[in-house]
PDB file of C-alpha atoms in Angstrom:
ATOM      1  CA  MET Q   1      -0.538 -20.988  21.618  1.00 83.00           C
ATOM      2  CA  THR Q   2       1.279 -18.033  21.663  1.00 89.00           C
ATOM      3  CA  LYS Q   3       0.477 -14.634  21.183  1.00 95.00           C
ATOM      4  CA  LYS Q   4       3.103 -12.591  20.185  1.00 97.00           C
ATOM      5  CA  ALA Q   5       3.225  -8.500  20.090  1.00 98.00           C
ATOM      6  CA  PHE Q   6       6.037  -5.815  19.292  1.00 97.00           C
ATOM      7  CA  ILE Q   7       5.389  -2.627  20.472  1.00 99.00           C
ATOM      8  CA  ILE Q   8       7.908   0.454  19.090  1.00 98.00           C
ATOM      9  CA  VAL Q   9       8.221   2.958  21.925  1.00 99.00           C
ATOM     10  CA  ALA Q  10       9.670   6.710  21.054  1.00 98.00           C
ATOM     11  CA  HIS Q  11      10.141   9.761  23.124  1.00 98.00           C
ATOM     12  CA  GLY Q  12       7.075  11.346  21.778  1.00 98.00           C
ATOM     13  CA  SER Q  13       6.901  15.005  20.759  1.00 98.00           C
ATOM     14  CA  ARG Q  14       5.049  18.247  20.894  1.00 98.00           C
ATOM     15  CA  LEU Q  15       4.992  17.914  16.833  1.00 98.00           C
ATOM     16  CA  GLU Q  16       2.324  15.908  15.561  1.00 98.00           C
ATOM     17  CA  SER Q  17       4.168  14.992  12.356  1.00 98.00           C
ATOM     18  CA  ALA Q  18       6.818  13.311  14.465  1.00 98.00           C
ATOM     19  CA  ASN Q  19       4.255  11.305  16.822  1.00 98.00           C
ATOM     20  CA  LYS Q  20       3.002  10.694  12.901  1.00 98.00           C
ATOM     21  CA  GLU Q  21       6.275   8.610  11.779  1.00 98.00           C
ATOM     22  CA  ILE Q  22       6.153   6.422  14.542  1.00 98.00           C
ATOM     23  CA  LEU Q  23       2.561   5.815  14.057  1.00 97.00           C
ATOM     24  CA  ALA Q  24       3.632   5.179  10.221  1.00 97.00           C
ATOM     25  CA  LEU Q  25       6.712   2.968  11.104  1.00 97.00           C
ATOM     26  CA  ALA Q  26       4.974   0.832  13.293  1.00 96.00           C
ATOM     27  CA  ASP Q  27       2.116   0.511  10.243  1.00 95.00           C
ATOM     28  CA  ASN Q  28       4.693  -0.396   7.693  1.00 96.00           C
ATOM     29  CA  LEU Q  29       6.477  -3.117  10.523  1.00 95.00           C
ATOM     30  CA  LYS Q  30       3.181  -4.427  11.108  1.00 93.00           C
ATOM     31  CA  HIS Q  31       3.309  -5.627   7.302  1.00 91.00           C
ATOM     32  CA  LYS Q  32       6.803  -6.615   7.471  1.00 93.00           C
ATOM     33  CA  LEU Q  33       7.104  -8.806  11.097  1.00 92.00           C
ATOM     34  CA  SER Q  34       5.356 -12.218  10.503  1.00 89.00           C
ATOM     35  CA  GLY Q  35       4.378 -14.074  13.788  1.00 90.00           C
ATOM     36  CA  TYR Q  36       3.383 -11.288  15.790  1.00 92.00           C
ATOM     37  CA  SER Q  37      -1.047 -10.956  16.691  1.00 91.00           C
ATOM     38  CA  GLU Q  38      -0.309  -7.477  17.026  1.00 91.00           C
ATOM     39  CA  THR Q  39       2.133  -4.498  16.568  1.00 95.00           C
ATOM     40  CA  PHE Q  40       1.767  -1.392  18.483  1.00 97.00           C
ATOM     41  CA  HIS Q  41       3.459   2.253  19.360  1.00 98.00           C
ATOM     42  CA  ALA Q  42       3.605   3.799  22.291  1.00 99.00           C
ATOM     43  CA  PHE Q  43       5.148   7.294  23.653  1.00 99.00           C
ATOM     44  CA  LEU Q  44       6.792   8.147  26.576  1.00 98.00           C
ATOM     45  CA  GLU Q  45       6.076  11.993  26.728  1.00 98.00           C
ATOM     46  CA  PHE Q  46       3.742  14.223  25.404  1.00 98.00           C
ATOM     47  CA  THR Q  47       1.024  12.347  23.603  1.00 98.00           C
ATOM     48  CA  LYS Q  48      -0.458   8.950  23.741  1.00 98.00           C
ATOM     49  CA  PRO Q  49      -0.740   6.404  24.061  1.00 98.00           C
ATOM     50  CA  THR Q  50       1.937   6.126  26.840  1.00 99.00           C
ATOM     51  CA  LEU Q  51       3.639   2.712  27.057  1.00 99.00           C
ATOM     52  CA  ALA Q  52       1.613   1.658  30.106  1.00 99.00           C
ATOM     53  CA  ASP Q  53      -1.700   2.627  28.115  1.00 99.00           C
ATOM     54  CA  THR Q  54      -0.210  -0.085  24.726  1.00 98.00           C
ATOM     55  CA  LEU Q  55       0.562  -3.074  27.558  1.00 98.00           C
ATOM     56  CA  ASP Q  56      -2.594  -2.624  29.390  1.00 98.00           C
ATOM     57  CA  THR Q  57      -4.358  -2.712  26.019  1.00 97.00           C
ATOM     58  CA  LEU Q  58      -1.919  -6.213  25.019  1.00 97.00           C
ATOM     59  CA  THR Q  59      -2.912  -7.818  28.641  1.00 96.00           C
ATOM     60  CA  GLU Q  60      -6.044  -7.354  27.850  1.00 96.00           C
ATOM     61  CA  LYS Q  61      -6.290  -8.908  24.843  1.00 95.00           C
ATOM     62  CA  GLY Q  62      -4.537 -11.792  25.993  1.00 94.00           C
ATOM     63  CA  ILE Q  63      -1.420 -11.640  24.464  1.00 97.00           C
ATOM     64  CA  ASN Q  64       1.408 -13.742  26.453  1.00 96.00           C
ATOM     65  CA  HIS Q  65       4.453 -12.631  24.877  1.00 98.00           C
ATOM     66  CA  ILE Q  66       5.353  -9.127  24.365  1.00 98.00           C
ATOM     67  CA  ILE Q  67       8.529  -7.619  22.995  1.00 98.00           C
ATOM     68  CA  VAL Q  68       9.150  -4.018  23.506  1.00 99.00           C
ATOM     69  CA  PHE Q  69      11.526  -2.237  20.984  1.00 98.00           C
ATOM     70  CA  PRO Q  70      13.057   1.193  22.312  1.00 98.00           C
ATOM     71  CA  TYR Q  71      13.335   3.337  19.529  1.00 98.00           C
ATOM     72  CA  PHE Q  72      16.042   5.606  20.609  1.00 97.00           C
ATOM     73  CA  LEU Q  73      20.014   5.764  19.830  1.00 96.00           C
ATOM     74  CA  ILE Q  74      21.444   6.060  22.533  1.00 95.00           C
ATOM     75  CA  GLU Q  75      20.700   4.602  26.188  1.00 94.00           C
ATOM     76  CA  GLY Q  76      19.941   7.606  28.284  1.00 95.00           C
ATOM     77  CA  SER Q  77      17.240   7.738  30.873  1.00 97.00           C
ATOM     78  CA  HIS Q  78      14.430   6.789  28.805  1.00 98.00           C
ATOM     79  CA  LEU Q  79      15.534   3.464  28.231  1.00 97.00           C
ATOM     80  CA  TYR Q  80      15.722   2.803  32.792  1.00 97.00           C
ATOM     81  CA  ASP Q  81      11.893   4.307  32.283  1.00 98.00           C
ATOM     82  CA  ILE Q  82      11.119   1.961  29.602  1.00 99.00           C
ATOM     83  CA  LYS Q  83      12.683  -1.069  31.700  1.00 98.00           C
ATOM     84  CA  ARG Q  84      11.405   0.301  35.057  1.00 99.00           C
ATOM     85  CA  ILE Q  85       7.548   0.063  33.232  1.00 99.00           C
ATOM     86  CA  VAL Q  86       7.588  -3.057  31.798  1.00 99.00           C
ATOM     87  CA  SER Q  87       9.393  -4.793  35.107  1.00 99.00           C
ATOM     88  CA  LYS Q  88       6.210  -3.158  36.904  1.00 99.00           C
ATOM     89  CA  TYR Q  89       4.117  -5.327  34.369  1.00 98.00           C
ATOM     90  CA  GLU Q  90       6.187  -8.462  34.905  1.00 98.00           C
ATOM     91  CA  GLU Q  91       5.216  -8.646  38.557  1.00 98.00           C
ATOM     92  CA  LEU Q  92       1.248  -8.597  38.021  1.00 98.00           C
ATOM     93  CA  HIS Q  93       1.032 -10.199  34.731  1.00 98.00           C
ATOM     94  CA  LYS Q  94       3.615 -13.226  35.452  1.00 98.00           C
ATOM     95  CA  ASN Q  95       1.956 -15.627  32.713  1.00 97.00           C
ATOM     96  CA  ILE Q  96       3.228 -13.189  30.266  1.00 98.00           C
ATOM     97  CA  SER Q  97       6.761 -12.942  28.636  1.00 98.00           C
ATOM     98  CA  PHE Q  98       8.176  -9.278  28.195  1.00 99.00           C
ATOM     99  CA  CYS Q  99      11.458  -8.343  26.038  1.00 98.00           C
ATOM    100  CA  VAL Q 100      12.887  -5.205  25.994  1.00 99.00           C
ATOM    101  CA  THR Q 101      15.456  -5.133  23.218  1.00 98.00           C
ATOM    102  CA  SER Q 102      18.128  -3.477  22.943  1.00 97.00           C
ATOM    103  CA  HIS Q 103      18.015   0.486  21.775  1.00 96.00           C
ATOM    104  CA  ILE Q 104      18.972   1.434  18.373  1.00 94.00           C
ATOM    105  CA  GLY Q 105      22.354   2.680  18.900  1.00 94.00           C
ATOM    106  CA  SER Q 106      23.598  -0.973  19.899  1.00 95.00           C
ATOM    107  CA  PHE Q 107      22.897  -3.171  17.018  1.00 95.00           C
ATOM    108  CA  PRO Q 108      25.519  -4.410  15.169  1.00 94.00           C
ATOM    109  CA  GLY Q 109      26.423  -3.029  12.184  1.00 96.00           C
ATOM    110  CA  ILE Q 110      24.645   0.542  13.113  1.00 96.00           C
ATOM    111  CA  GLU Q 111      28.023   2.325  11.664  1.00 95.00           C
ATOM    112  CA  ASP Q 112      27.729   0.868   8.564  1.00 96.00           C
ATOM    113  CA  PHE Q 113      24.767   1.437   8.027  1.00 94.00           C
ATOM    114  CA  ILE Q 114      25.122   5.140   9.212  1.00 95.00           C
ATOM    115  CA  ALA Q 115      28.053   5.562   6.257  1.00 96.00           C
ATOM    116  CA  ASN Q 116      26.063   3.429   3.985  1.00 96.00           C
ATOM    117  CA  TYR Q 117      23.555   6.359   4.338  1.00 94.00           C
ATOM    118  CA  LEU Q 118      25.921   9.057   3.843  1.00 96.00           C
ATOM    119  CA  THR Q 119      27.535   7.837   1.051  1.00 95.00           C
ATOM    120  CA  LEU Q 120      24.421   7.728  -0.792  1.00 94.00           C
ATOM    121  CA  THR Q 121      22.930  11.021   0.060  1.00 90.00           C
ATOM    122  CA  SER Q 122      26.171  12.965   0.023  1.00 80.00           C
TER     123      SER Q 122
END
């Protein structure tokens, strides 16, 4: 049986309120995503859990398919950090399937989303 998990990975901030936004987003996604055994959040800097912490938790829980969603607008160096971390886990856990999605800025329709949002707020 496939046990699928989703991790939303954000930069992390020194501001606790910013980190709480990611926690709330992950919690809201938990209710919107069906077919996932677990929905988690992780950060790259300034706060915990780190991506490695979260991957450790999921591998210990027996999850066999992990989708990592980089919550970033551009393909900067942190996207490479995420891919590097996930690659290490792929080497250690051959029985688990890992998928790192594209960053938000590369999603089809992002321009329409921004234009619609600006229209609504102006």
